[in-house]
Short mmCIF file of C-alpha atoms in Angstrom, two decimals:
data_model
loop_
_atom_site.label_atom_id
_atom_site.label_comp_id
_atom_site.label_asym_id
_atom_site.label_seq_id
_atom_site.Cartn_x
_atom_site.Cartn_y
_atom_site.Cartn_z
CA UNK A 6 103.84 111.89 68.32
CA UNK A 7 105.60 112.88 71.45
CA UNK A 8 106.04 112.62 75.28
CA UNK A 9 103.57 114.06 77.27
CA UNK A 10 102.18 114.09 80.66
CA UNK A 11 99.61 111.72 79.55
CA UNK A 12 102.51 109.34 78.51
CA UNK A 13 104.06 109.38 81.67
CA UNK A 14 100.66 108.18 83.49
CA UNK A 15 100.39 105.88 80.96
CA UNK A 16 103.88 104.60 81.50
CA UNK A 17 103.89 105.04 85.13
CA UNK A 18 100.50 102.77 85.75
CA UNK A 19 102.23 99.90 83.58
CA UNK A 20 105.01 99.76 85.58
CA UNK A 21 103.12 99.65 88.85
CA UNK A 22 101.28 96.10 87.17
CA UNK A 23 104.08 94.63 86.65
CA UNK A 24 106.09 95.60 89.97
CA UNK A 25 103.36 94.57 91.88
CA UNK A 26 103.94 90.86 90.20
CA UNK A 27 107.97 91.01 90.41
CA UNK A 28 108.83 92.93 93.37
CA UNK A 29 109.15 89.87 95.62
CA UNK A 30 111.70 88.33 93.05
CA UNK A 31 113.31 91.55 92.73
CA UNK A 32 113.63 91.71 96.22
CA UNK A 33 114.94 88.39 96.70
CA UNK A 34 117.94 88.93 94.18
CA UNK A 35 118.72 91.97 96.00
CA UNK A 36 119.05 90.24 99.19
CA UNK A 37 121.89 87.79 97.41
CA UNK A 38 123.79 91.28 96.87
CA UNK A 39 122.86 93.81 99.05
CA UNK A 40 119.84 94.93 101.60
CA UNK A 41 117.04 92.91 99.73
CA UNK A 42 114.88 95.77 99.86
CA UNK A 43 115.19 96.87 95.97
CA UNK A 44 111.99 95.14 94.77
CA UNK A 45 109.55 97.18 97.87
CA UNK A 46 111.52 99.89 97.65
CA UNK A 47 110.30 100.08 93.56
CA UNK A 48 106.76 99.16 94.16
CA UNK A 49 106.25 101.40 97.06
CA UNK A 50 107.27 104.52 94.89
CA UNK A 51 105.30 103.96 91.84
CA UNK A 52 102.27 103.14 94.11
CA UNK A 53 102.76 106.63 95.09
CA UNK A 54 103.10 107.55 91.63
CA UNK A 55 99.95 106.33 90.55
CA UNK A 56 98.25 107.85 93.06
CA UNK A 57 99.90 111.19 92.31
CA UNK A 58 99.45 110.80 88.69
CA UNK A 59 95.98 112.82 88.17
CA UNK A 60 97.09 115.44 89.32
CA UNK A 61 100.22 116.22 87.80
CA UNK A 62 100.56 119.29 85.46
CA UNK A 63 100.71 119.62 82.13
CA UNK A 64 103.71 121.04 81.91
CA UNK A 65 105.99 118.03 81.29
CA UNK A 66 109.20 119.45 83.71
CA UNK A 67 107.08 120.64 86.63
CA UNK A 68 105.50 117.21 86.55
CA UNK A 69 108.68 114.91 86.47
CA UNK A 70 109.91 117.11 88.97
CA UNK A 71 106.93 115.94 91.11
CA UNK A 72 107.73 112.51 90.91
CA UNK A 73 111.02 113.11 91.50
CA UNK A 74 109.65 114.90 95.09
CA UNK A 75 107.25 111.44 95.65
CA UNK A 76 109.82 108.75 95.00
CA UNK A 77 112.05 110.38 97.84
CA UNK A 78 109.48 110.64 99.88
CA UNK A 79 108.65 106.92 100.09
CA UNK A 80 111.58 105.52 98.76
CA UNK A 81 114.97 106.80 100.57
CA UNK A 82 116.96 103.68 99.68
CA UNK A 83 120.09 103.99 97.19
CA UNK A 84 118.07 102.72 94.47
CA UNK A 85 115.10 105.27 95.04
CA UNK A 86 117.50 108.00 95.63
CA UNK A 87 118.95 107.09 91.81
CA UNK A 88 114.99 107.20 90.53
CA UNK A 89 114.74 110.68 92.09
CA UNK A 90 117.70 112.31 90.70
CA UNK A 91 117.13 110.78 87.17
CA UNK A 92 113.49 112.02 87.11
CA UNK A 93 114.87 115.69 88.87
CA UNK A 94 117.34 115.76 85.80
CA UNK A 95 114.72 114.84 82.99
CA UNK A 96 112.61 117.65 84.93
CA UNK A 97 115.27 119.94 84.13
CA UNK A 98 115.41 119.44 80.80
CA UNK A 99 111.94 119.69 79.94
CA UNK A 100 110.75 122.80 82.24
CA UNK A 101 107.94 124.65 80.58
CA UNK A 102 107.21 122.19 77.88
CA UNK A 103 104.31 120.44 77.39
CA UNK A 104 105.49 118.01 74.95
CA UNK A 105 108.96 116.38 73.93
CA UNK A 106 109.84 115.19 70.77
CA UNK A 107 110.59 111.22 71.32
CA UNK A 108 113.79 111.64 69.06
CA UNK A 109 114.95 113.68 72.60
CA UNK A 110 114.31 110.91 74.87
CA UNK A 111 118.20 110.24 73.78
CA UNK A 112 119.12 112.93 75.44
CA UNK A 113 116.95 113.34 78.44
CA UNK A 114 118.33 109.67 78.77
CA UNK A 115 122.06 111.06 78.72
CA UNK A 116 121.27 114.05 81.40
CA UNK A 117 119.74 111.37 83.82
CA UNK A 118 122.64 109.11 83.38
CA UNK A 119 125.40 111.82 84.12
CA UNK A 120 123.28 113.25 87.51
CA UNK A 121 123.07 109.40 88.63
CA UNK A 122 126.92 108.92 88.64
CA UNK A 123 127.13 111.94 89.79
CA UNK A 124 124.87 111.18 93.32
CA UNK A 125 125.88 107.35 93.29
CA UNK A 126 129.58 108.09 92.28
CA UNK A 127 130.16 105.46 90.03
CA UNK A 128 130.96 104.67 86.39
CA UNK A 129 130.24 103.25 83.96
CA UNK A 130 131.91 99.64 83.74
CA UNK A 131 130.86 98.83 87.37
CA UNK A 132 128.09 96.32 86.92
CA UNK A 133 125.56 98.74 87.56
CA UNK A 134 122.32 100.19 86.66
CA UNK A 135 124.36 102.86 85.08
CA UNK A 136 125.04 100.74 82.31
CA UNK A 137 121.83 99.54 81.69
CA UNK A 138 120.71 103.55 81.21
CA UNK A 139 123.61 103.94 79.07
CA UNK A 140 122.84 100.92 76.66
CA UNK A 141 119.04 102.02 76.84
CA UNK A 142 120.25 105.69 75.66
CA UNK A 143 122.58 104.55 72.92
CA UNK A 144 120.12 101.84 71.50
CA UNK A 145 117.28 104.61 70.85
CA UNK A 146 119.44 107.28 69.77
CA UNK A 147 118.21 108.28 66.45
CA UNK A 148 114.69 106.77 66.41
CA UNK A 149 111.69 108.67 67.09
CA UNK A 150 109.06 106.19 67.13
CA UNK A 151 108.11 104.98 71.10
CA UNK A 152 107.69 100.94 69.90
CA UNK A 153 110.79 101.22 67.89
CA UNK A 154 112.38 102.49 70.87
CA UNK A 155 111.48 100.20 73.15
CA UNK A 156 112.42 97.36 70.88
CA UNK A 157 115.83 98.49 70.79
CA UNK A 158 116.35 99.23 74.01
CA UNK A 159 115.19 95.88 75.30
CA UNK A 160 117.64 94.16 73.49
CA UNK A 161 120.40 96.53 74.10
CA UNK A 162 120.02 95.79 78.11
CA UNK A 163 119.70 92.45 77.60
CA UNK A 164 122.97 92.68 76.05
CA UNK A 165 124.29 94.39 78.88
CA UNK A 166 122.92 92.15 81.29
CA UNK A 167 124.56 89.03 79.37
CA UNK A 168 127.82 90.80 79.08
CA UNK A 169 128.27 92.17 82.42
CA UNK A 170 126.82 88.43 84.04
CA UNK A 171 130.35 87.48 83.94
CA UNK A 172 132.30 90.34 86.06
CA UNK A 173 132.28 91.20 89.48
CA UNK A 174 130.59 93.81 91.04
CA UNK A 175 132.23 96.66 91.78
CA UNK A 176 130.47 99.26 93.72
CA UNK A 177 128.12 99.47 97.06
CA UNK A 178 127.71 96.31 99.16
CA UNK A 179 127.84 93.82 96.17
CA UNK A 180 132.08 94.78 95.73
CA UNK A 181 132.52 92.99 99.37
CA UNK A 182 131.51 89.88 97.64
CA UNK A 183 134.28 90.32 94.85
CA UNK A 184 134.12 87.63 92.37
CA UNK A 185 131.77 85.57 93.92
CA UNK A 186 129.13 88.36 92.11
CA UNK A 187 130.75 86.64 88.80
CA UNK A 188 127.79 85.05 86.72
CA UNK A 189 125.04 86.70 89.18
CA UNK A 190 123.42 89.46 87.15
CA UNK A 191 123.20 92.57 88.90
CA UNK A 192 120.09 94.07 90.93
CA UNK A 193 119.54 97.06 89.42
CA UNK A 194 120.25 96.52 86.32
CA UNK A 195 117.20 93.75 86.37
CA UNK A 196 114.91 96.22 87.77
CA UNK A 197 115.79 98.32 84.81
CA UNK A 198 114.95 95.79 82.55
CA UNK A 199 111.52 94.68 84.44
CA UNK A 200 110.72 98.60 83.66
CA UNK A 201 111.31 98.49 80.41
CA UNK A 202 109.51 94.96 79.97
CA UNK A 203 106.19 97.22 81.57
CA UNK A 204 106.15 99.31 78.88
CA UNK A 205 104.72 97.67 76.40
CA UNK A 206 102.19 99.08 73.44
CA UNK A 207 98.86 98.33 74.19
CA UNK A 208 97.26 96.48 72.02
CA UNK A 209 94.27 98.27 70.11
CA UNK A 210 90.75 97.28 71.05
CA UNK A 211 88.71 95.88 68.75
CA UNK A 212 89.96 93.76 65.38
CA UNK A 213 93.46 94.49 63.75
CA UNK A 214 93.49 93.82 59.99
CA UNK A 215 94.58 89.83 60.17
CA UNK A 216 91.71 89.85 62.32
CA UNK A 217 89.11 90.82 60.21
CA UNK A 218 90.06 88.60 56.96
CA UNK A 219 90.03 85.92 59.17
CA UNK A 220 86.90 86.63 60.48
CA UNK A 221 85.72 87.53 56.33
CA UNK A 222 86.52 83.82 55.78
CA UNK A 223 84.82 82.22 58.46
CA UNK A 224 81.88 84.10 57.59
CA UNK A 225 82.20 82.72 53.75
CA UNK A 226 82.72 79.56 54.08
CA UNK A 227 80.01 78.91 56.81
CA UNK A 228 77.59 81.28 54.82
CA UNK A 229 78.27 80.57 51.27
CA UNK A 230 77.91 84.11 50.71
CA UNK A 231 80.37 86.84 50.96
CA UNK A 232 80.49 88.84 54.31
CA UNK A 233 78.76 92.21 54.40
CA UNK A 234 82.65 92.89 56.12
CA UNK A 235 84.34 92.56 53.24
CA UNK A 236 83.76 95.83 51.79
CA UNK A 237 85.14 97.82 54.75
CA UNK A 238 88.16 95.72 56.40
CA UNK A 239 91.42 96.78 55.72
CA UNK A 240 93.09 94.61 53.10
CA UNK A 241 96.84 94.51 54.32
CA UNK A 242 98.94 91.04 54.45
CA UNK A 243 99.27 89.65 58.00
CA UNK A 244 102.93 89.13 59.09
CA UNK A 245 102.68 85.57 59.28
CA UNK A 246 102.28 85.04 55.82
CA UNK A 247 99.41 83.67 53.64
CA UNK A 248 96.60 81.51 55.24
CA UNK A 249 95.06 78.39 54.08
CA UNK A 250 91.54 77.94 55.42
CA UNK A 251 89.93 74.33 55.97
CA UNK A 252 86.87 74.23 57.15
CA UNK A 253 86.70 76.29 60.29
CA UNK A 254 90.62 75.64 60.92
CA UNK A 255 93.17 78.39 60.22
CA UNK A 256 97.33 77.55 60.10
CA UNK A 257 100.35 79.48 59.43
CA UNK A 258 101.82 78.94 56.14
CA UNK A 259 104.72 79.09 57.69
CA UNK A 260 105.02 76.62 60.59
CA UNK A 261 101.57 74.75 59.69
CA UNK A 262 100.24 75.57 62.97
CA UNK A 263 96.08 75.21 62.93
CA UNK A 264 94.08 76.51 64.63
CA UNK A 265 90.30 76.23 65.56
CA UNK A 266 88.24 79.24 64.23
CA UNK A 267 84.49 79.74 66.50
CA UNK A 268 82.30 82.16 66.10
CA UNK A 269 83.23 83.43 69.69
CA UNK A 270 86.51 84.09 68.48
CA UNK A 271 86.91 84.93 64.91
CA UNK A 272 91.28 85.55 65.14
CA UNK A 273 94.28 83.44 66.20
CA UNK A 274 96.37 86.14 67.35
CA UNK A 275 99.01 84.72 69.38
CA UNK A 276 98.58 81.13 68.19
CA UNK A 277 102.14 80.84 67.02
CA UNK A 278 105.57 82.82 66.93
CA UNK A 279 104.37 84.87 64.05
CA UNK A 280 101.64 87.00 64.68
CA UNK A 281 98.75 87.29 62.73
CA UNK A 282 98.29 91.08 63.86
#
């Protein structure tokens, strides 16, 4: 498994959702700080991004490097400039490859954060979105797998984001403010976070494994008769434990929680805070 053109549509068209859902908020908790125009200024670049995203080559550098060259095209704010040099410097870094191992994303992580304090010139320590990248990078140092990444990383800069929600800003417009900034969390860094949130797995279509022994045990006990299923669905323990089955109810074993089981929908994925998947 490993990052590939194909993974940065992917990426790039879940992002796009969900900015086109939080850029108003975005906007509005730029304009507490700053120009107010953070939240459009995102959206409008990965709207171009998406609509560039077809056409980008295979060769992984020569198509960050093209998205680098959209985002400043429609995006010229301080924020979109910081987009642009962080893709530019992941381009550079992965020129004539086709595929990067996601153990490197570490690293391409790293490059983008030293070109972006480079062009903003800030540091580290300034309630910025420079420390979001740099909790993002340390938290999936080490791991290779994309979900495991993720994981990490979204706690890491939520971390951030709680322990930086009581300093000041300290660099662009927000420092005029001083420590009126204190417990106000910081504009960019949020918009970081709301593109991480995007990038969520997707979930695979049809029936995970829960799914189907659920959907074995309706079968039974409203047929009397074992289900033709049975012989083909996976047979792996859900994560939320062992089920009891009454009737056409299903609960957690763990918190009790029943739920109704129809022959329109077999699972109860979702129905409490342990999955069934």
């Amino acid at each position: 498994m490993a990052l590939t053109v194909q993974s940065l549509r992917t990426g790039i068209g879940k992002v796009r959702a969900v900015l086109e859902t939080e850029y108003v908020a975005l906007s509005e908790l730029d304009g507490k700080l700053g120009d107010g125009d953070l939240g459009l200024t995102l959206v409008k670049a990965f709207r171009q991004l998406e609509e560039s995203a077809p056409s980008l080559e295979e060769d992984l550098g020569r198509a960050l490097g093209r998205c680098a060259m959209d985002v400043t095209k429609v995006a010229s704010s301080s924020f979109g400039t910081l987009l642009a040099t962080s893709l530019m410097a992941a381009a550079k870094a992965t020129k004539g490859q086709t595929a990067v191992p996601w153990s490197e994303l570490s690293k391409l992580l790293d490059d983008a954060l030293v070109a972006m304090m480079a062009r903003g010139k800030a540091n580290l320590g300034e309630k910025t979105v420079l420390d979001a990248v740099a909790a993002c990078a340390g938290a999936v140092k080490g791991v290779d797998d994309p979900a495991a990444q993720r994981a990490k990383a979204v706690a890491a800069v939520d971390a951030a984001l709680r322990e930086f929600h009581g300093r000041p800003c300290m660099v662009g417009r927000a420092r005029i403010f001083g420590d009126k900034t204190i417990g106000m969390d910081d504009p960019g860094m949020v918009a970081f976070r709301t593109m991480l949130g995007a990038l969520k797995p997707t979930r695979p279509s049809g029936p995970v494994p829960g799914e189907y022994r659920a959907m074995e045990r309706f079968l039974e006990i409203n047929s009397g008769r074992r289900s033709p299923l049975a012989s083909r669905a996976p047979r792996r323990s859900m994560t939320c434990g062992v089920l009891r089955e009454r009737s056409c109810r299903i609960s957690c074993s763990r918190c009790s929680k029943a739920v109704p089981m129809t022959r329109r929908r077999f699972a109860a994925i979702g129905a409490c805070s342990h999955d069934f998947s």
